[in-house]
XYZ file of C-alpha atoms in Angstrom:
569
model
C 35.824 59.827 12.968
C 36.275 56.213 12.082
C 38.543 53.552 13.219
C 40.422 52.318 10.349
C 42.831 49.152 9.512
C 45.356 49.372 7.236
C 47.127 46.232 5.867
C 49.831 46.379 2.910
C 53.369 45.215 3.361
C 54.692 47.738 1.023
C 56.135 50.579 3.756
C 56.039 53.314 1.907
C 52.335 52.635 0.962
C 51.588 52.065 4.069
C 52.655 55.188 5.271
C 51.069 57.210 2.623
C 47.639 55.574 3.568
C 48.014 55.952 7.319
C 48.790 59.553 7.120
C 46.004 60.520 4.795
C 43.373 58.789 6.536
C 44.990 60.338 9.345
C 44.889 63.930 8.221
C 40.966 63.109 7.282
C 40.322 62.452 10.965
C 40.139 58.828 11.528
C 41.948 56.810 13.816
C 44.579 54.537 11.899
C 45.896 51.188 13.069
C 48.832 49.655 10.470
C 49.422 45.987 9.662
C 52.252 44.718 7.499
C 50.312 41.412 6.420
C 47.624 39.510 7.020
C 48.694 37.498 10.276
C 49.671 40.624 11.598
C 46.169 41.911 10.799
C 44.244 38.913 12.089
C 46.083 39.571 15.468
C 44.889 43.006 15.571
C 41.278 41.865 14.909
C 41.599 39.891 18.227
C 41.402 42.973 20.150
C 39.958 45.751 17.684
C 36.664 45.722 15.866
C 37.558 48.779 13.279
C 34.872 50.293 10.992
C 37.137 50.053 8.048
C 39.701 47.589 6.525
C 41.669 48.528 3.628
C 43.797 45.796 2.546
C 46.039 45.037 -0.617
C 45.945 41.498 -1.920
C 49.375 40.384 -2.204
C 51.141 39.811 1.034
C 53.429 37.250 2.342
C 52.494 35.060 5.186
C 48.017 35.113 5.235
C 47.444 36.822 1.882
C 44.414 39.908 1.823
C 42.300 37.718 -0.184
C 42.418 35.020 2.912
C 42.265 38.016 5.141
C 38.617 38.969 3.778
C 37.071 35.389 3.712
C 38.532 35.007 7.526
C 36.580 38.245 8.275
C 33.820 37.591 6.355
C 32.817 34.141 8.321
C 33.511 35.364 11.736
C 30.579 36.667 13.290
C 31.483 39.377 15.431
C 33.376 41.013 12.158
C 30.064 41.072 9.673
C 29.510 44.710 9.816
C 32.942 45.787 8.971
C 33.395 47.396 5.495
C 36.313 45.823 3.698
C 37.668 47.874 0.759
C 40.353 46.092 -1.411
C 43.349 48.131 -2.320
C 45.202 46.204 -4.825
C 47.298 46.877 -7.914
C 46.278 43.456 -9.620
C 42.891 44.282 -10.059
C 42.535 44.442 -13.565
C 44.396 40.726 -13.962
C 42.072 39.081 -11.856
C 39.058 41.700 -11.737
C 36.252 38.232 -11.472
C 37.981 36.932 -8.237
C 38.690 40.051 -6.637
C 34.656 41.044 -6.952
C 33.841 37.415 -5.529
C 35.724 38.270 -2.029
C 32.768 39.606 -0.755
C 34.449 43.526 -0.496
C 32.428 46.677 -0.250
C 34.618 48.540 -2.745
C 37.776 47.815 -4.541
C 40.434 50.642 -5.482
C 42.968 50.040 -7.908
C 46.552 51.087 -6.291
C 47.741 53.485 -9.172
C 49.411 56.815 -8.532
C 49.010 57.760 -4.818
C 47.400 61.566 -5.637
C 45.026 59.947 -7.948
C 44.190 57.289 -5.008
C 43.301 59.741 -2.491
C 40.215 61.131 -3.943
C 38.958 57.536 -4.452
C 39.346 56.544 -0.794
C 37.900 59.874 0.286
C 34.746 58.905 -2.347
C 34.333 55.269 -0.838
C 34.761 56.801 2.861
C 31.753 59.458 1.585
C 29.621 56.654 0.742
C 30.211 54.721 3.827
C 29.435 57.959 5.914
C 25.908 58.358 3.560
C 24.859 55.237 3.993
C 25.425 54.703 -0.508
C 28.215 52.031 -0.544
C 26.409 49.749 -2.534
C 26.567 52.088 -4.948
C 30.127 50.790 -5.292
C 29.497 47.253 -5.650
C 30.953 45.503 -8.673
C 33.480 48.711 -9.572
C 36.425 48.665 -9.596
C 37.669 52.549 -8.791
C 41.033 53.704 -10.225
C 40.871 51.043 -12.874
C 41.386 53.516 -15.884
C 44.567 54.255 -14.716
C 45.735 51.085 -15.040
C 46.770 48.466 -17.992
C 46.614 44.796 -17.725
C 49.964 42.820 -17.393
C 50.393 39.878 -18.761
C 53.371 38.221 -16.421
C 50.602 38.894 -13.393
C 47.939 37.536 -14.750
C 50.173 34.313 -15.124
C 51.269 34.362 -11.726
C 47.915 34.579 -10.378
C 46.815 31.681 -12.370
C 49.817 29.641 -10.829
C 49.019 30.547 -7.561
C 45.270 29.253 -8.131
C 46.615 26.175 -9.455
C 49.085 25.691 -6.387
C 46.341 26.572 -3.951
C 44.021 23.565 -5.617
C 47.609 21.305 -5.685
C 47.741 22.019 -2.028
C 44.180 21.735 -0.814
C 43.792 18.340 -2.748
C 47.041 16.793 -0.768
C 46.069 13.834 1.545
C 48.717 14.814 3.792
C 47.897 17.883 6.331
C 50.408 20.788 5.657
C 50.335 23.985 7.693
C 53.340 27.163 7.211
C 53.639 28.884 10.596
C 56.275 31.232 11.852
C 59.542 30.625 14.419
C 56.914 31.716 16.846
C 54.264 29.384 16.025
C 52.245 31.487 14.326
C 50.010 29.718 11.497
C 49.806 31.391 8.405
C 48.898 29.119 6.106
C 47.025 25.224 6.431
C 45.288 23.042 3.324
C 41.888 21.389 3.910
C 43.850 17.979 4.981
C 45.115 19.931 8.465
C 42.315 21.630 8.966
C 40.890 17.925 9.297
C 43.030 16.576 11.520
C 42.869 19.439 14.100
C 39.054 19.782 13.621
C 39.041 23.422 13.430
C 38.062 25.849 10.238
C 40.377 28.126 8.714
C 39.042 31.367 10.379
C 39.695 29.871 13.662
C 42.956 28.385 12.499
C 44.744 30.988 10.997
C 46.841 33.272 13.561
C 46.448 30.731 16.256
C 49.203 28.992 17.655
C 50.977 25.432 16.170
C 51.859 24.994 19.801
C 48.349 25.145 21.260
C 46.927 22.944 18.850
C 48.397 19.961 21.265
C 48.084 19.054 24.939
C 50.384 18.429 28.056
C 53.061 16.227 27.061
C 52.696 16.684 23.641
C 52.533 20.534 23.713
C 55.937 20.212 25.365
C 57.457 17.329 22.924
C 56.842 19.611 20.120
C 58.235 22.830 21.912
C 61.375 20.971 22.787
C 61.965 19.469 18.964
C 61.604 23.249 17.492
C 62.980 25.078 19.970
C 66.343 26.058 18.181
C 65.094 24.790 14.623
C 68.534 24.297 12.241
C 68.396 23.675 8.425
C 68.060 20.137 9.049
C 64.088 18.546 9.012
C 63.033 17.138 12.220
C 61.020 14.076 12.573
C 57.992 12.735 14.797
C 57.918 9.082 12.916
C 55.401 6.428 13.145
C 57.287 4.795 16.054
C 56.649 7.337 18.624
C 53.716 9.572 16.953
C 52.049 12.232 18.626
C 48.215 12.810 19.717
C 46.601 15.518 18.025
C 43.094 16.029 18.130
C 42.208 12.547 19.124
C 44.315 11.383 16.082
C 47.804 9.685 16.372
C 49.902 11.362 13.786
C 53.251 11.469 12.174
C 55.156 15.282 11.304
C 57.887 16.098 9.468
C 58.860 19.760 10.451
C 60.770 21.162 7.412
C 62.951 24.689 8.265
C 62.295 27.056 5.254
C 63.184 30.770 4.138
C 61.929 33.292 1.608
C 64.156 36.628 0.730
C 62.750 38.108 4.168
C 60.922 35.739 6.435
C 62.306 32.307 8.497
C 59.008 29.486 8.936
C 58.594 26.135 9.226
C 56.555 23.774 7.031
C 54.956 20.592 8.938
C 53.651 18.009 7.112
C 51.277 15.757 8.917
C 49.810 12.261 8.437
C 47.344 10.344 10.269
C 48.201 6.850 11.146
C 44.555 6.289 13.485
C 43.631 3.887 11.136
C 46.929 2.208 10.676
C 47.524 2.004 14.747
C 44.112 0.874 15.338
C 44.042 -1.911 12.449
C 47.097 -2.764 14.241
C 46.120 -3.230 17.551
C 43.179 -4.954 16.350
C 45.024 -7.762 14.677
C 47.331 -7.731 17.619
C 44.315 -8.380 19.848
C 42.767 -10.918 17.262
C 45.811 -12.455 17.187
C 46.126 -12.812 21.112
C 42.377 -13.881 21.233
C 43.001 -16.703 18.459
C 45.847 -17.925 20.701
C 43.836 -17.737 23.374
C 41.136 -19.946 21.802
C 43.609 -22.229 20.040
C 44.830 -23.088 23.782
C 41.778 -23.582 25.224
C 39.609 -25.674 23.253
C 39.368 -29.260 23.667
C 39.959 -30.452 20.588
C 43.097 -30.827 19.675
C 45.210 -29.056 16.700
C 48.060 -29.207 14.709
C 49.227 -26.752 11.941
C 51.205 -28.734 9.145
C 53.003 -27.313 5.581
C 52.630 -28.847 2.486
C 54.792 -31.733 3.242
C 52.911 -32.863 6.619
C 55.820 -30.923 8.660
C 54.163 -29.436 12.119
C 54.386 -25.783 12.149
C 51.965 -25.517 15.126
C 50.829 -27.621 18.012
C 47.988 -26.659 20.804
C 48.417 -27.910 24.705
C 44.943 -30.151 23.983
C 47.034 -32.096 21.254
C 50.168 -32.646 23.400
C 48.237 -33.948 26.229
C 46.040 -36.028 24.109
C 49.361 -37.414 22.604
C 51.457 -37.514 25.921
C 54.244 -35.206 24.973
C 55.214 -32.138 26.546
C 55.924 -28.822 24.832
C 59.644 -29.392 24.766
C 59.328 -32.504 23.028
C 58.037 -30.617 19.854
C 59.850 -27.345 20.204
C 61.813 -27.882 16.976
C 58.416 -28.699 15.519
C 59.400 -29.472 11.718
C 58.554 -33.496 12.427
C 55.759 -34.719 10.588
C 52.739 -35.340 11.773
C 52.122 -38.889 9.845
C 55.475 -39.930 12.025
C 53.891 -38.527 15.433
C 50.619 -40.066 15.647
C 50.685 -42.820 12.957
C 52.821 -45.105 13.640
C 51.461 -48.257 12.056
C 47.741 -49.541 11.889
C 45.987 -50.754 14.624
C 46.660 -54.488 13.254
C 50.405 -53.681 13.107
C 50.319 -52.941 9.654
C 52.757 -50.568 8.155
C 51.010 -46.985 7.466
C 52.017 -45.409 4.278
C 52.302 -41.879 4.100
C 50.577 -42.200 0.457
C 47.405 -43.832 2.606
C 46.883 -41.015 4.881
C 44.185 -38.892 4.246
C 45.382 -35.973 6.189
C 48.700 -35.917 4.390
C 46.479 -36.346 0.887
C 44.322 -33.114 2.006
C 47.904 -31.088 1.986
C 48.477 -32.215 -1.801
C 45.202 -31.761 -3.404
C 42.940 -29.097 -1.511
C 40.024 -31.642 -0.741
C 38.860 -31.328 3.155
C 38.535 -34.467 4.756
C 36.430 -35.714 8.148
C 36.560 -39.221 9.722
C 37.527 -41.431 11.977
C 41.235 -42.630 12.383
C 43.503 -44.157 15.194
C 46.114 -41.651 16.469
C 49.596 -43.182 18.662
C 50.597 -42.226 21.718
C 54.051 -41.074 22.408
C 54.029 -43.748 25.217
C 52.846 -46.308 22.227
C 49.104 -46.658 22.892
C 46.689 -45.945 20.259
C 43.200 -44.086 20.707
C 40.653 -43.538 18.256
C 39.858 -39.948 16.772
C 37.731 -38.132 15.151
C 39.184 -35.328 12.521
C 39.398 -32.994 10.292
C 41.749 -32.032 7.946
C 41.155 -28.359 6.379
C 43.783 -27.204 3.641
C 45.188 -23.833 3.782
C 45.055 -21.884 0.542
C 46.465 -18.556 -0.723
C 46.036 -17.322 -3.813
C 44.656 -20.306 -4.866
C 47.840 -22.453 -4.105
C 47.971 -24.844 -0.694
C 50.149 -24.169 1.709
C 49.597 -26.232 4.406
C 46.710 -27.978 6.623
C 44.680 -27.246 9.527
C 43.904 -30.377 11.521
C 41.706 -30.813 14.389
C 40.987 -33.937 16.517
C 38.851 -34.883 19.427
C 39.637 -38.172 21.509
C 36.523 -40.514 20.874
C 37.292 -43.163 23.266
C 34.436 -42.753 25.394
C 32.399 -42.214 22.775
C 33.408 -45.925 21.069
C 33.253 -47.273 24.560
C 29.859 -46.149 24.637
C 29.168 -47.777 20.799
C 30.100 -51.317 22.337
C 28.258 -50.874 25.378
C 25.165 -49.877 23.492
C 25.832 -53.089 21.104
C 26.461 -55.585 24.350
C 22.795 -54.606 25.513
C 21.060 -55.591 22.073
C 20.586 -51.910 21.518
C 20.564 -52.250 17.996
C 17.452 -52.716 15.050
C 17.827 -56.384 14.229
C 16.673 -55.900 10.533
C 19.379 -52.794 9.529
C 21.709 -53.258 12.287
C 21.322 -49.494 13.523
C 20.874 -47.918 16.622
C 17.193 -48.955 17.578
C 14.811 -46.191 19.636
C 16.561 -47.308 22.993
C 19.688 -47.157 21.591
C 19.537 -43.695 19.865
C 17.633 -42.368 22.377
C 20.478 -43.430 25.436
C 23.619 -42.151 23.125
C 21.361 -39.020 22.110
C 20.601 -38.203 25.978
C 24.561 -38.321 26.448
C 25.426 -36.446 23.484
C 23.038 -33.577 24.326
C 24.283 -33.358 27.903
C 28.107 -33.445 26.559
C 26.732 -30.989 24.047
C 25.274 -28.753 26.368
C 28.952 -29.325 28.713
C 30.907 -28.058 25.258
C 29.045 -25.439 24.407
C 28.139 -27.111 20.674
C 24.793 -27.273 18.931
C 23.824 -30.593 17.187
C 21.567 -31.090 14.016
C 18.695 -33.957 13.798
C 17.931 -35.207 10.416
C 14.082 -37.043 10.595
C 13.775 -39.643 7.372
C 10.560 -41.216 6.842
C 10.490 -43.852 3.940
C 7.677 -42.789 1.586
C 4.868 -45.744 0.737
C 6.277 -48.724 2.382
C 2.958 -49.782 3.434
C 2.277 -50.205 -0.751
C 5.578 -52.182 -1.142
C 4.229 -54.185 1.823
C 0.847 -55.099 0.451
C 1.808 -55.344 -3.060
C 5.145 -56.790 -3.491
C 5.560 -58.709 -0.133
C 7.036 -58.007 3.125
C 10.521 -59.516 2.481
C 10.623 -57.008 -0.130
C 9.773 -54.035 2.404
C 12.414 -55.627 4.402
C 14.585 -55.494 1.726
C 13.481 -52.037 0.963
C 14.247 -50.654 4.761
C 18.080 -52.406 4.595
C 18.490 -50.824 1.486
C 17.328 -47.336 2.987
C 19.515 -47.681 6.293
C 22.728 -48.490 3.820
C 22.155 -45.579 1.642
C 22.145 -43.099 5.353
C 25.254 -44.558 6.349
C 26.878 -44.390 3.220
C 25.329 -40.493 2.865
C 26.221 -39.473 6.488
C 29.208 -39.539 8.433
C 30.888 -42.675 10.474
C 30.856 -40.100 13.508
C 26.936 -39.080 13.065
C 24.162 -41.478 14.673
C 21.951 -43.352 12.404
C 18.861 -45.011 13.898
C 16.000 -46.786 12.983
C 13.547 -45.593 15.198
C 10.912 -48.140 14.227
C 8.711 -48.906 11.160
C 9.437 -46.957 7.912
C 11.141 -43.869 10.615
C 15.172 -42.973 10.550
C 16.940 -40.527 12.469
C 20.403 -39.135 12.173
C 22.265 -37.135 14.718
C 24.769 -35.044 13.618
C 27.543 -34.491 16.168
C 30.515 -32.408 14.249
C 29.733 -28.724 14.527
C 30.812 -28.706 10.417
C 27.047 -30.148 10.155
C 25.541 -26.802 11.084
C 25.074 -24.482 8.091
C 25.061 -26.870 5.751
C 21.928 -28.590 5.898
C 20.758 -27.724 2.220
C 24.120 -29.504 1.306
C 23.357 -32.522 3.526
C 19.935 -32.808 1.835
C 21.190 -32.041 -1.641
C 23.733 -34.850 -0.855
C 21.311 -37.181 0.314
C 18.988 -36.820 -2.672
C 21.686 -37.216 -5.085
C 22.053 -40.283 -3.923
C 18.625 -41.597 -3.522
C 18.242 -40.466 -7.631
C 21.530 -42.309 -7.979
C 20.026 -45.175 -6.704
C 16.558 -44.778 -8.605
C 18.578 -45.097 -11.866
C 19.772 -48.590 -11.036
C 17.937 -51.027 -13.851
C 15.297 -54.496 -12.290
C 14.057 -51.893 -9.690
C 10.547 -53.065 -8.291
C 10.452 -49.546 -6.645
C 11.262 -46.219 -6.390
C 13.199 -45.247 -3.266
C 11.616 -41.508 -1.984
C 12.579 -40.639 1.426
C 10.813 -37.608 3.116
C 13.384 -35.507 5.388
C 12.972 -32.745 8.173
C 15.750 -31.514 10.158
C 15.719 -30.341 13.690
C 18.572 -28.237 15.514
C 19.402 -28.423 19.197
C 20.966 -25.421 20.123
C 23.279 -25.406 23.699
C 22.089 -21.855 24.627
C 18.305 -22.956 24.585
C 18.869 -26.525 25.167
C 15.433 -28.720 24.962
C 14.777 -32.729 25.529
C 15.489 -35.072 23.256
C 12.129 -35.758 22.344
C 11.252 -31.955 22.006
C 14.056 -32.363 18.999
C 12.556 -35.008 17.687
C 9.157 -33.639 17.898
C 10.978 -30.678 15.679
C 12.105 -32.703 13.378
C 9.622 -34.991 12.793
C 7.075 -31.786 11.913
C 9.474 -30.346 9.067
C 9.722 -33.771 7.562
C 5.851 -33.937 7.439
C 5.819 -30.728 5.857
C 8.358 -32.216 3.408
C 6.024 -35.108 2.945
C 2.908 -33.137 2.326
C 5.028 -30.922 -0.668
C 6.302 -34.128 -2.216
C 2.668 -35.526 -2.252
C 0.849 -32.256 -3.716
C 3.792 -31.993 -6.397
C 3.541 -35.849 -7.316
C 7.476 -36.044 -6.461
C 7.280 -39.201 -4.144
C 7.661 -41.901 -7.152
C 4.439 -43.508 -7.130
C 0.982 -42.356 -9.009
C -1.933 -41.168 -6.809
């Protein structure tokens, strides 16, 4: 005697098959569809399963796939008993069934059923593999073939949808799920089918779904993106669509994963808050301007430096030029057309330099500024202006000049002036957590000029080099002559960091332009080395000079090797 599960949605066929197997002395359990069969298989492991293929809810095809995927059911013999054998022969034989019986006249079918069980008893069931018993009693039906093809096409579309789709009974039993739904749940199909839709959720989320579907009407029920629900660690929306066929009422759930969207929105909001905190805590003043120079944003540091209260600029909309450029330091009018900050909003060119700004109380003060255009889709939509009060620096520079810390020949800072100023700037860099860039320059072959052309020409060559360096670097940079043929430049703006190559290219272009001038007695050639002061691992100014000096000598050696210093060797 064997335990046999019979699955068929046709009540007459089911009754005939059950009674026949019982007369043969077997214990028989029946199920009206695949969903009911899966519920039985949770409690009972039969020896044989007879199943039809075309059934509502979970089909026989899906039932076969689930049985074959569960290790505890691997010894169960599956016998397909269907009337669509001839129309779908190739597919049916691939479902892993032990035998296939065509559903024809039941008197003919009885012999085939008995034959299959006899083979099972004798251990010769493999002899029936690939055969369809009773196929000779049937003929192919064209319309059935078309319907089966349409069903396969539907399944392909269903499993290709990006949205997760599930179908379940009013009691919550899942009988259909596409690939996206399995991915959202993190479950394989064999574990998902016949399980409870409500059990996919936990805690308050489960109760929320139960309450929404407590008495489903005809209208859709929606969990939208304003209050998404948690499923398997993902935030999702669900559209519940009540549906009905001729015999059953069920619910279709269409699920969309909002996790990435919500995560991105949260990260964007966090980034916005972080940017606001940065803008509100930096020591430099920051203005945001539209294309017409109207103020759209101002940070606390800018308000403090200009002596305004937040409510003074609450309306914003004021033109920055009218706020900070009352007039020039000498009292003359300052036309808007002369304003470099306004020009950046017109032509999109980044501008840096020093300016005089005016406070609300009428006092002026020197600033170092950078005006950067805002561009969207290649159109200028505004300008960001950053500025710092350099009053202390100006006073320091004046004090150095008063202390005769300049080089007499070139009017640059001398070694003493540079070392004094550089030491203070390094301390400020550490305090403000900024890095500095130091450029070390050596005038190539100055001895040759002095020996060949005379020291007066040599002095003029040094003055020419000093002027060239001042023209190449920004007004805010510290340019000094350390002595003899050695110069040094300390770049104090972070914009120089990472732009070393561009700085050197600009310097070389200036040198080449100078050498193209006619009637020159000597070619101008400078060897250059760069050192970087890092506030996270600070060093002394002497160490920084040594670092740049070594880089300079490397450059000088390379130029001599390649004969690029402008002289014949």
